[in-house]
XYZ file of N, CA and C in Angstrom:
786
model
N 125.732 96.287 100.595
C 125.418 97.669 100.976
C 124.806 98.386 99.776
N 123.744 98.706 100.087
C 122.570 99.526 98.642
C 123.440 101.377 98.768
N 123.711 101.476 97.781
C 124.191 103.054 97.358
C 123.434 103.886 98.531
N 124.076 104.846 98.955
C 123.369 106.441 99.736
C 122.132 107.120 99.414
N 122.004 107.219 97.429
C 120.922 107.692 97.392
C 119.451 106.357 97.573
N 119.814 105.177 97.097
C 118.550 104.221 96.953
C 118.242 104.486 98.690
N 119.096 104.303 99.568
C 119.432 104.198 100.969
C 118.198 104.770 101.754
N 118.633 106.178 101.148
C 117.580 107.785 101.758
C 116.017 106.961 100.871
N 115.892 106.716 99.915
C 115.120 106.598 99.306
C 114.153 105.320 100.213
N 114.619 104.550 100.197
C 114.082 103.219 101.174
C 113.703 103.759 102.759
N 114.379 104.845 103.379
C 114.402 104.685 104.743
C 113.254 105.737 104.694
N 113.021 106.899 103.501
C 112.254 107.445 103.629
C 110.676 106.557 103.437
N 110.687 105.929 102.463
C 109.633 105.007 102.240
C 109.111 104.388 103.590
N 109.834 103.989 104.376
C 109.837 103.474 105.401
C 109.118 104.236 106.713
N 109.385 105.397 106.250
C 109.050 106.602 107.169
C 107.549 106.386 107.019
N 107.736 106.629 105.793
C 105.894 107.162 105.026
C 104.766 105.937 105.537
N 105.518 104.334 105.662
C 104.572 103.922 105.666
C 104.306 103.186 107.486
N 105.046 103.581 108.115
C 105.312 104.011 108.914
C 104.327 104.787 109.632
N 104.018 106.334 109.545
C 102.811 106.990 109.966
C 101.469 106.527 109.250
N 101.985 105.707 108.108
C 100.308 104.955 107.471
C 99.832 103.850 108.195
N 100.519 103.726 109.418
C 100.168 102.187 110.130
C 100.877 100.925 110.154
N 101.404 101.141 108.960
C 102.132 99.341 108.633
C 102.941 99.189 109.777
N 103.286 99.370 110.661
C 103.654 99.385 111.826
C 104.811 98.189 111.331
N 105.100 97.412 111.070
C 106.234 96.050 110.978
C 107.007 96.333 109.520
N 108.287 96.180 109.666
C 108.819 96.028 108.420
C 109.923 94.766 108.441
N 110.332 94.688 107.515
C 111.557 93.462 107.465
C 112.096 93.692 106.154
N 113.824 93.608 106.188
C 114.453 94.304 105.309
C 115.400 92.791 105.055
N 115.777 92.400 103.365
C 116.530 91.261 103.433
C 117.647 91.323 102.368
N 118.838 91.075 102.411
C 119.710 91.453 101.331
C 120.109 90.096 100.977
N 120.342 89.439 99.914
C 120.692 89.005 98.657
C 121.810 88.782 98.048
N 122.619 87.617 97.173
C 123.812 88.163 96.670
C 123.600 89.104 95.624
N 125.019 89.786 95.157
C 124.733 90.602 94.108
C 123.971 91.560 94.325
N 124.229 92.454 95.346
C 123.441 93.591 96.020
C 121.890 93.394 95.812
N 121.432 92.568 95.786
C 120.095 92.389 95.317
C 119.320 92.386 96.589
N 118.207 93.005 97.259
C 117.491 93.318 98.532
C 116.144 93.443 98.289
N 115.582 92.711 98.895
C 113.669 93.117 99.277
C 113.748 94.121 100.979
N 112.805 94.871 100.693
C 111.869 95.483 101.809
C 110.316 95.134 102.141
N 109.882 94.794 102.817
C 108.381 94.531 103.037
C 108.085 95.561 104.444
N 106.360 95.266 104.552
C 105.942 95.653 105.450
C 104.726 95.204 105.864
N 104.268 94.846 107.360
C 102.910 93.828 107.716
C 101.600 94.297 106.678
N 101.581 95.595 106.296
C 100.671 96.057 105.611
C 100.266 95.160 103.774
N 102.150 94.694 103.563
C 102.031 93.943 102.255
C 102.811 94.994 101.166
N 103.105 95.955 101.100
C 103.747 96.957 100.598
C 105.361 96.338 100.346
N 106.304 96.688 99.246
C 107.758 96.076 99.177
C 108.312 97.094 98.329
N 109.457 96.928 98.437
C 110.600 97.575 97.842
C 111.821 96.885 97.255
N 112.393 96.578 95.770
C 113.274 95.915 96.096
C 114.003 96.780 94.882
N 115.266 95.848 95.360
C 116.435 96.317 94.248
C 117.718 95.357 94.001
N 118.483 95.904 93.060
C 119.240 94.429 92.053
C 118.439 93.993 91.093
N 118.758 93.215 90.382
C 117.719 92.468 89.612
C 116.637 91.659 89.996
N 116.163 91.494 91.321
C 115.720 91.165 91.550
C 114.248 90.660 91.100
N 113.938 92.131 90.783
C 112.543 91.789 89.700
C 112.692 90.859 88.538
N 113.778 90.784 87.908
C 113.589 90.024 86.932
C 113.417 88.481 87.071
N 113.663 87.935 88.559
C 113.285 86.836 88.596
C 112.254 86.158 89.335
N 111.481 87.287 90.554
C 110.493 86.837 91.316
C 109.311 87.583 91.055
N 108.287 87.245 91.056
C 107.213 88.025 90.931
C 106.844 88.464 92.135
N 106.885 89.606 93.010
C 106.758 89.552 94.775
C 105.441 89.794 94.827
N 104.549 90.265 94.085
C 103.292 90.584 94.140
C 102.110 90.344 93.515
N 101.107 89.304 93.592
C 99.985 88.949 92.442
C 98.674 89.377 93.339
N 98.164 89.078 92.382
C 96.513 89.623 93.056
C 95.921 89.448 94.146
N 95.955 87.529 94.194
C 96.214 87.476 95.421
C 97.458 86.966 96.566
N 98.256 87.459 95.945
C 99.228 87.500 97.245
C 99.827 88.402 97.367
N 100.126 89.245 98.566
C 101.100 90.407 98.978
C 101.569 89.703 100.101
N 102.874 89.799 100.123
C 104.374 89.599 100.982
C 104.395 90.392 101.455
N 104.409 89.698 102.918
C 104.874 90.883 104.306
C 106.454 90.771 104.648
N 106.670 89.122 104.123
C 108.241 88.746 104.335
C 109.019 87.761 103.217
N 109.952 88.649 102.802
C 110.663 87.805 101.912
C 112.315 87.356 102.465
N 112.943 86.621 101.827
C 114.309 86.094 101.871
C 114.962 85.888 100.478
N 116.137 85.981 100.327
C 116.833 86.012 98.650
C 117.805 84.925 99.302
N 118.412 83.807 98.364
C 119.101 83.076 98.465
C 120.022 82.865 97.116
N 121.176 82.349 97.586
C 121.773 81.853 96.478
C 121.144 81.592 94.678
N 121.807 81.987 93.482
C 121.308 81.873 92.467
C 119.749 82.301 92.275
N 119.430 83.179 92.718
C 118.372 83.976 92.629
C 117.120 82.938 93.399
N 117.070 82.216 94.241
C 116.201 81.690 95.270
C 115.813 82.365 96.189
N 114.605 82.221 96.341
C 113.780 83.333 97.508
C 112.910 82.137 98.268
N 111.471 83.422 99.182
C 111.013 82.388 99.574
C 110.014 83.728 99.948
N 108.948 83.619 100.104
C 108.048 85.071 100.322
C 107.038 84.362 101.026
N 106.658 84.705 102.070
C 105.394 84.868 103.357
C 104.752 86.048 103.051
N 103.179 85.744 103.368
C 102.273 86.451 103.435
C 101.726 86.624 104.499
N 100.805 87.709 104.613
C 100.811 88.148 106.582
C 99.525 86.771 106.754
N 98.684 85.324 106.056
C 98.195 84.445 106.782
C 99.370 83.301 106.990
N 100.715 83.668 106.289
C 101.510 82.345 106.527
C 101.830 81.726 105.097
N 100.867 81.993 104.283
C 100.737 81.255 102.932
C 102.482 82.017 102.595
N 102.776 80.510 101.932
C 103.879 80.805 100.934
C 104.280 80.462 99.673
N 104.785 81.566 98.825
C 105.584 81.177 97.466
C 107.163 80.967 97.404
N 107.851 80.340 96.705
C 109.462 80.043 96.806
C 110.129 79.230 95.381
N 111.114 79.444 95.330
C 111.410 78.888 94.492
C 113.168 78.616 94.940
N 113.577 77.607 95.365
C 114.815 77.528 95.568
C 115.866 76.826 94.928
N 115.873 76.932 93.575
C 116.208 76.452 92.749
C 117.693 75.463 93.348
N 117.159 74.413 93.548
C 117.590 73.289 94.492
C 118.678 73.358 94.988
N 118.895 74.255 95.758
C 120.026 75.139 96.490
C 119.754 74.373 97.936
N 118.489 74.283 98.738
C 118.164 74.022 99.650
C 117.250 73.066 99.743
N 117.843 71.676 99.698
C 116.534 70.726 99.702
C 115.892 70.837 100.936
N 116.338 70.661 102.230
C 115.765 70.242 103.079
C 114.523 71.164 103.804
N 114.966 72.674 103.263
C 113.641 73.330 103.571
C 112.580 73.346 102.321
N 113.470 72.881 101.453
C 112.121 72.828 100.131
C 111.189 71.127 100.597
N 111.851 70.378 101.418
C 110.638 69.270 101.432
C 110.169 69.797 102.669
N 109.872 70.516 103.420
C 109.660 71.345 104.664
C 108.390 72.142 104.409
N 108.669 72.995 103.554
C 107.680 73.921 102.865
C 106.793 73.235 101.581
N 107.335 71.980 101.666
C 106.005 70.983 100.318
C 105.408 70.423 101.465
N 106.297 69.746 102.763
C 104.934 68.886 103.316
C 104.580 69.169 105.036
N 104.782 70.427 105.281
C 104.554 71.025 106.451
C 102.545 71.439 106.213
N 101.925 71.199 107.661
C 101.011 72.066 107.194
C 100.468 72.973 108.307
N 101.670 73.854 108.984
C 101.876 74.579 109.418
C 102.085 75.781 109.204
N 101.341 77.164 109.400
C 101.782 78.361 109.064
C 103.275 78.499 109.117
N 103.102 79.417 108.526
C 104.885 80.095 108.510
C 105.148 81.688 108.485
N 105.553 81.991 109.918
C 106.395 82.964 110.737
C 107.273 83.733 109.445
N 108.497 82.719 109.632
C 109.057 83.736 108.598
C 110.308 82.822 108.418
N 110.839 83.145 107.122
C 112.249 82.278 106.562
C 113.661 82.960 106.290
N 114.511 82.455 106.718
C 115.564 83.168 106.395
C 116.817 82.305 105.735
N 116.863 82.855 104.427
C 118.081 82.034 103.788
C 119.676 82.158 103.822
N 120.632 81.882 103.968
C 122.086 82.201 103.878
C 122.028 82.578 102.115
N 122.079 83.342 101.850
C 122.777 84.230 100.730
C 123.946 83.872 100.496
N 124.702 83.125 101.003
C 126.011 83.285 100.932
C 126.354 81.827 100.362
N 126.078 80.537 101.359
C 126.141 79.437 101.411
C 124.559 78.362 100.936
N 124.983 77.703 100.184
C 123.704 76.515 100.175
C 123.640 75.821 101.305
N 122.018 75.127 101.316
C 121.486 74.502 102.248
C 120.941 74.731 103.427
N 121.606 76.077 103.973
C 121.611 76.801 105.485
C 120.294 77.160 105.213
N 119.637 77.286 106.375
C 118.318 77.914 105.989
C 117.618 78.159 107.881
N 116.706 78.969 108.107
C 116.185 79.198 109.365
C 114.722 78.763 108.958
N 113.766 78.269 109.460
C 112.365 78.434 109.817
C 111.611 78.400 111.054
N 110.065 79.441 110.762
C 109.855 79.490 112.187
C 108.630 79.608 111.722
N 107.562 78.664 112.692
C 106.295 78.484 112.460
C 105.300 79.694 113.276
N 104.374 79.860 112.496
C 103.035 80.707 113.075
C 102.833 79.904 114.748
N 103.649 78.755 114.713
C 102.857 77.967 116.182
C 103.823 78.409 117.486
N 105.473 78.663 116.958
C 106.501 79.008 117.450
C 107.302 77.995 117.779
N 107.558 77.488 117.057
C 108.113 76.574 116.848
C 109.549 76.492 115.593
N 110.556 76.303 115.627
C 111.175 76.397 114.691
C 112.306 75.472 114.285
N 112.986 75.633 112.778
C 114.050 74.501 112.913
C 115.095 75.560 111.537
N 116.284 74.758 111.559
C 117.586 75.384 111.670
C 118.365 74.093 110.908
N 118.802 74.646 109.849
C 119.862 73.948 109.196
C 121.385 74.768 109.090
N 122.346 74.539 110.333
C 123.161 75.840 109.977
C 124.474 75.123 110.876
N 125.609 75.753 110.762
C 126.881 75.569 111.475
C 126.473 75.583 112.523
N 127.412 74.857 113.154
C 127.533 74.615 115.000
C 127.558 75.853 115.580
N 128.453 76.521 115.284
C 128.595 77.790 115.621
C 127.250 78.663 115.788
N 126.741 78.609 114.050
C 125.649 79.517 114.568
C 124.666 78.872 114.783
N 124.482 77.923 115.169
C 123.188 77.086 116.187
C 123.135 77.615 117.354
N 124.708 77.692 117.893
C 124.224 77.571 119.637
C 123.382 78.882 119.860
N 123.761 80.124 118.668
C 123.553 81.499 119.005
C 122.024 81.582 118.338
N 121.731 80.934 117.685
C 120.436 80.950 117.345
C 119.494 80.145 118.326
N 119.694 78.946 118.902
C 119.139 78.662 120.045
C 118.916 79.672 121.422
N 120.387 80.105 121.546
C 119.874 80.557 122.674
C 118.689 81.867 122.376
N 118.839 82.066 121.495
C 118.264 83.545 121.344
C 116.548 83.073 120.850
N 116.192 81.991 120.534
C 115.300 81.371 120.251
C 114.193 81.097 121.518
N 115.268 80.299 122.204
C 115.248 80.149 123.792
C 114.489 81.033 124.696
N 115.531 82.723 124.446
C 115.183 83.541 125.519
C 113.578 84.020 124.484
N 113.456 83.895 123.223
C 112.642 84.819 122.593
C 111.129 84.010 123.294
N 110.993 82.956 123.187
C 110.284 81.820 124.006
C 109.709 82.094 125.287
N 110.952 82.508 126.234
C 110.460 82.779 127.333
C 109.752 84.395 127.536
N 110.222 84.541 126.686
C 109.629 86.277 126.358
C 108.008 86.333 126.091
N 107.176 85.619 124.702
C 106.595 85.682 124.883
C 105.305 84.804 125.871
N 106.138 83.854 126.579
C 105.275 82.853 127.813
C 105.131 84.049 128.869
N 106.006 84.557 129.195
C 106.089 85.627 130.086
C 104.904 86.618 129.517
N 104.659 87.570 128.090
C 103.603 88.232 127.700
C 101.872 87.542 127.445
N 102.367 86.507 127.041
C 100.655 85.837 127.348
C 100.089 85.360 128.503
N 101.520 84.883 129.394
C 100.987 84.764 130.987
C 100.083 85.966 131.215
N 100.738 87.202 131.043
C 100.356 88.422 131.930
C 99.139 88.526 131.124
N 98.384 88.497 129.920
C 97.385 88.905 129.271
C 96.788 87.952 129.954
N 96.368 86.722 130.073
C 95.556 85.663 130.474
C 95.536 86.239 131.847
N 96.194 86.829 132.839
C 96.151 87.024 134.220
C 95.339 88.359 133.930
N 95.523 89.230 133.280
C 94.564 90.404 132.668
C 93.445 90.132 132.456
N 92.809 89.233 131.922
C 91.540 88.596 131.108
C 91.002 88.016 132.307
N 91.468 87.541 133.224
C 91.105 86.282 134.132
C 90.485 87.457 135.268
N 91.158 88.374 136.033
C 91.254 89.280 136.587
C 90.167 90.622 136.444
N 89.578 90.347 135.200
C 88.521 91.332 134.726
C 87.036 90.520 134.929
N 87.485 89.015 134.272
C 86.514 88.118 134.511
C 85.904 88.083 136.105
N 86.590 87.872 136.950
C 86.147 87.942 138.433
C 85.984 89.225 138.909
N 86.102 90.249 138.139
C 85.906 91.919 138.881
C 84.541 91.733 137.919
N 83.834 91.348 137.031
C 82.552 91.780 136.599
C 82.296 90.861 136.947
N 82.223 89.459 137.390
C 81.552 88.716 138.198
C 80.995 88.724 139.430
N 81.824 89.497 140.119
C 81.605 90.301 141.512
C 80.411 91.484 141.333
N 80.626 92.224 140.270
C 79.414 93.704 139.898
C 78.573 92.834 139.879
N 78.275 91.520 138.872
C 77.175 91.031 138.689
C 76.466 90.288 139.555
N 77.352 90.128 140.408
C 76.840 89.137 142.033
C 76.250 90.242 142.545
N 76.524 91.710 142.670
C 76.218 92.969 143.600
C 74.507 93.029 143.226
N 74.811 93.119 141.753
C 73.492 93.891 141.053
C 72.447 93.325 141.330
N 72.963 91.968 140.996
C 71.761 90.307 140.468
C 71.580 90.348 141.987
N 71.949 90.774 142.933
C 71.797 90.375 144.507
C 70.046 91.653 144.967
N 70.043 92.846 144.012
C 68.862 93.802 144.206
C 67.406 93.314 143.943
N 67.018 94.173 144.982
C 65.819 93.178 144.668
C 65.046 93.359 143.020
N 64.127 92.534 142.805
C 63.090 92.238 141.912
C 63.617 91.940 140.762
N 65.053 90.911 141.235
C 65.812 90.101 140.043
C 65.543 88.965 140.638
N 66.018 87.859 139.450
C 65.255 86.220 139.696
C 66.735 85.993 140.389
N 66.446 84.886 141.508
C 67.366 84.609 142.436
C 68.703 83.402 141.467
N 68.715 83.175 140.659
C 69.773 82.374 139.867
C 70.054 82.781 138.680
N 71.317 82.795 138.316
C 72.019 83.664 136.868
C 72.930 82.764 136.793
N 73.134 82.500 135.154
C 74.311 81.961 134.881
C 74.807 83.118 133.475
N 76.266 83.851 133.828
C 76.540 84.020 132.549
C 78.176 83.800 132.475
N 77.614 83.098 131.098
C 79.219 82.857 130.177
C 80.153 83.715 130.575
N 81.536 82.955 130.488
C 82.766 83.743 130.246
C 83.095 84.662 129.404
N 82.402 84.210 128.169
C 82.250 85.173 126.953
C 81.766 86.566 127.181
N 80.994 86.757 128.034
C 79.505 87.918 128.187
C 80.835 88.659 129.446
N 81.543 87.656 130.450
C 82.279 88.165 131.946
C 83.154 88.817 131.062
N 83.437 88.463 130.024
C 85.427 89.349 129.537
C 85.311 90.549 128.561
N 83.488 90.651 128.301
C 82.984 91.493 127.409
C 82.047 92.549 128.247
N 82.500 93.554 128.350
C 81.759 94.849 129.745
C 80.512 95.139 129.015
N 80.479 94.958 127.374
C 79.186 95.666 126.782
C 78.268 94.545 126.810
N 79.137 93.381 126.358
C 78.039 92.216 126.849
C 77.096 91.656 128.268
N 78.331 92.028 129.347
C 77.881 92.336 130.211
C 76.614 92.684 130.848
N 77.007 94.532 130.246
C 75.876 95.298 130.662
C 74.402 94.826 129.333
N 74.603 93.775 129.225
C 72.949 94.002 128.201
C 72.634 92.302 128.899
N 73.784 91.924 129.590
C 73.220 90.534 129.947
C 72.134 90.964 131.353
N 73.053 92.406 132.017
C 72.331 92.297 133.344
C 70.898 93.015 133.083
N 70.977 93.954 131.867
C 69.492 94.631 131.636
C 68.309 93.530 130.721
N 69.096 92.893 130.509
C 67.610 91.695 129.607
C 67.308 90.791 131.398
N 67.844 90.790 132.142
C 67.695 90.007 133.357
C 67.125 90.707 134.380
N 67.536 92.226 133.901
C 66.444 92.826 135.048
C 64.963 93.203 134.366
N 65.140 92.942 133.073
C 63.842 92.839 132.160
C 62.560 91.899 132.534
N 63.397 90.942 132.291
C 62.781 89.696 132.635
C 62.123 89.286 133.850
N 63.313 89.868 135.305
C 62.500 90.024 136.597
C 60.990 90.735 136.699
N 61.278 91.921 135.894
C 60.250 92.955 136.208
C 59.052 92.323 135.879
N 59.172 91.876 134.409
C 57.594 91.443 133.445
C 57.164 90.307 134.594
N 58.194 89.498 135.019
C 57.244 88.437 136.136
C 57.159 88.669 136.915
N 57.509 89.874 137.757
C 57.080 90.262 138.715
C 57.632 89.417 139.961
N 58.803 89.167 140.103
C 60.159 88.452 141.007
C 59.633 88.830 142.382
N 59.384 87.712 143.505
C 60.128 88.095 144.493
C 60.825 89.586 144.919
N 60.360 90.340 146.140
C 61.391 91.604 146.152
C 62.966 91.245 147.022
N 62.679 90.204 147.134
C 63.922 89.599 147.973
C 64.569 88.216 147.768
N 65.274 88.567 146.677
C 66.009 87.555 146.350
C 67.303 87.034 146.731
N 67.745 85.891 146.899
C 68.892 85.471 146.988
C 70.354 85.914 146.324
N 71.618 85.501 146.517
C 72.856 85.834 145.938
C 72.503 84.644 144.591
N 72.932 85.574 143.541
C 72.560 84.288 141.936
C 74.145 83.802 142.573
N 74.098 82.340 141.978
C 74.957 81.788 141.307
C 75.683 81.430 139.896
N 76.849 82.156 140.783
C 77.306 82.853 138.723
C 78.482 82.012 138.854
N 78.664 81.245 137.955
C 79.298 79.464 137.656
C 80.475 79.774 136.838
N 81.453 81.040 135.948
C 82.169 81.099 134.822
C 83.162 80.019 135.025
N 83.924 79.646 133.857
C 84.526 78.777 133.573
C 85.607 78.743 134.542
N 85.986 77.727 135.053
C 87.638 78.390 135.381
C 88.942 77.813 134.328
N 89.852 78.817 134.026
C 90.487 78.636 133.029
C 89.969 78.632 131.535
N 89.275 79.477 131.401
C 88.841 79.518 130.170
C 89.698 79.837 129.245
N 89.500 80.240 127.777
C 90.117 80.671 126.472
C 89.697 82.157 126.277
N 89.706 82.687 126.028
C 89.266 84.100 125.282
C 89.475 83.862 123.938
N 88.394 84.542 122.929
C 88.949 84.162 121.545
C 89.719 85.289 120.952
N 90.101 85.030 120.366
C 91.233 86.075 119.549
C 90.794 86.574 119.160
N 91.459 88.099 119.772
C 91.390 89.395 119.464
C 92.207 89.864 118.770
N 91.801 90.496 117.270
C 92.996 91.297 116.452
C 93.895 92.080 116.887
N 93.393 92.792 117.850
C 94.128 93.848 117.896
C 95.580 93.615 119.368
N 94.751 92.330 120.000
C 96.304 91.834 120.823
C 97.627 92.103 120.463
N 98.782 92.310 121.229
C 99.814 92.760 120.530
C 101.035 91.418 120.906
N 100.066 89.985 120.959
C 101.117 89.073 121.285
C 100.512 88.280 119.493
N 101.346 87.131 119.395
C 100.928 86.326 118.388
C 99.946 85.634 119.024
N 99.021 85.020 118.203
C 98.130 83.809 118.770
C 98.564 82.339 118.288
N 98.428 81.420 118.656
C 98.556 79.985 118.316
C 97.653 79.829 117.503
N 97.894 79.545 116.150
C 97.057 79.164 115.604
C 97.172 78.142 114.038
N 97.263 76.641 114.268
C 97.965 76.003 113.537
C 96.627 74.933 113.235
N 97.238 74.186 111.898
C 96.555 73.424 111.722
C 96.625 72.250 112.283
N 97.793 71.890 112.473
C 98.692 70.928 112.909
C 98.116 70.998 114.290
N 97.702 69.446 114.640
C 96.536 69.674 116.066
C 98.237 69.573 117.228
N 99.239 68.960 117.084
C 100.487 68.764 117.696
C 101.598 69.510 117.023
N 101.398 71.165 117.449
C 102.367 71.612 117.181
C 103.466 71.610 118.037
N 104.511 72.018 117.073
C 105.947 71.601 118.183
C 106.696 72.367 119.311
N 106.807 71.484 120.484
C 106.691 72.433 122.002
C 108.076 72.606 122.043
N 108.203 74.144 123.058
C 109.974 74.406 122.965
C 110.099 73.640 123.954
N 111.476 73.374 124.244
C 112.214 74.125 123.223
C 112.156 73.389 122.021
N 112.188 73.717 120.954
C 111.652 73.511 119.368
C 112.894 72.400 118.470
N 112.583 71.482 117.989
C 113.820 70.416 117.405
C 114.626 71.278 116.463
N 115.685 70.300 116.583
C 116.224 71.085 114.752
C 116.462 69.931 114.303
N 116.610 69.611 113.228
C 116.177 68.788 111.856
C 117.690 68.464 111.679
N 118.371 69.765 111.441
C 120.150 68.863 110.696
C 120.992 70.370 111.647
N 122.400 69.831 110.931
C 123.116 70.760 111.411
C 124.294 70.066 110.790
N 125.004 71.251 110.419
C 125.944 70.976 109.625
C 127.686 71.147 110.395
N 128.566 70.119 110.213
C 129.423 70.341 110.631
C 130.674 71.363 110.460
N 131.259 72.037 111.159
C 132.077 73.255 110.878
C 133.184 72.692 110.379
């Protein structure tokens, strides 16, 4: 527990950066009252001695997420995944994890308390767990439901995306159907899920009718879009995207590696 005044001091910080956008924070405590604060923006706060043994910030790296472990061991994520750590061999099994994974990384969480315990969770969603029986089952399940949570939010975006795709496919069947347009159109999925692309696909096409001088009575075009396509990633989505190096990332429900007996 950090003193009343550091307390006000942190939650106000929090406030501030907060209306600046950083919209995400993550708060992690330490033995020896020792605590990091971060935020998606890269911004931190810490306290204990902490400074004296991690560097949380270099030129190029800013930490969106850190963890403190036993004997001053950490482990710091950056908002692409990249990580620094030093676990001064407290925790082997996530230190050969984090040497030969080549998988982003979500975020880490160390037991402060106990060696070896450790949580990880990949940018792919995928994760693994070195921890008591006990707290396995409760970390599974909650792993579990978090899983079905976001299958459930990218279902509905892809049914969003898909759903827009066939409502401007339809305008463009209407339009491309007037006369002194050329009787066949093909446009991409890319151009169907994009309204501005769209509208410059159907005006270079009614361009094109005009200069050749089309037929005034043309046929219904045939407009071909993919079915089941991809959309490419959009920043500003408010789900995660898949995005790993690892061409076989790991499907839930997600393995765990060890588990320690109570």
């Amino acid at each position: 527990m950090i003193d009343g005044h550091v307390e006000d001091r942190v939650i106000t910080w929090f406030d501030q950066r907060y209306a600046a956008g950083d919209g995400q924070f993550q708060f992690s405590y330490g033995p020896g009252n020792t605590w990091v604060a971060c935020t998606s923006a890269g911004g931190y706060w810490s306290g204990g001695d902490i400074s004296d043994t991690i560097e949380l910030q270099t030129k190029d790296f800013w930490p969106v997420k850190a963890t403190l472990g036993i004997s001053g061991s950490y482990v710091l994520v950056d908002a692409d995944g990249r990580r620094k750590w030093d676990l001064k061999g407290k925790y082997d099994n996530l230190d050969n994890i984090l040497l030969n994974t080549t998988l982003g990384i979500e975020a880490v969480a160390l037991n402060p308390y106990e060696e070896g315990q450790f949580f990880i969770r990949f940018q792919s969603g995928g994760w693994r767990a070195w921890l008591h029986a006990s707290n396995l089952d409760e970390v599974s399940k909650a792993m579990n439901e978090a899983f079905e949570y976001e299958a459930q939010i990218m279902q509905m975006r892809n049914n969003a995306l898909l759903e827009q795709a066939r409502t401007m496919a339809e305008i463009a069947s209407r339009n491309l159907a007037a006369p002194g347009l050329t009787p066949s159109v093909r446009i991409h999925t890319s151009t169907i899920s994009d309204p501005q692309r769209m509208r410059q696909a159907l005006n270079e096409q009614q361009q094109e009718s005009a200069s050749d001088g089309e037929a005034a009575h043309a046929t219904t075009p045939n407009l071909t879009p993919d079915v089941g396509f991809e959309p490419a990633n959009n920043p500003d989505d408010d789900f995660e995207h898949i995005d790993d190096v690892d061409p076989t990332p790991l499907p839930p429900p997600a393995p765990i590696i060890g588990l320690l007996s109570t």
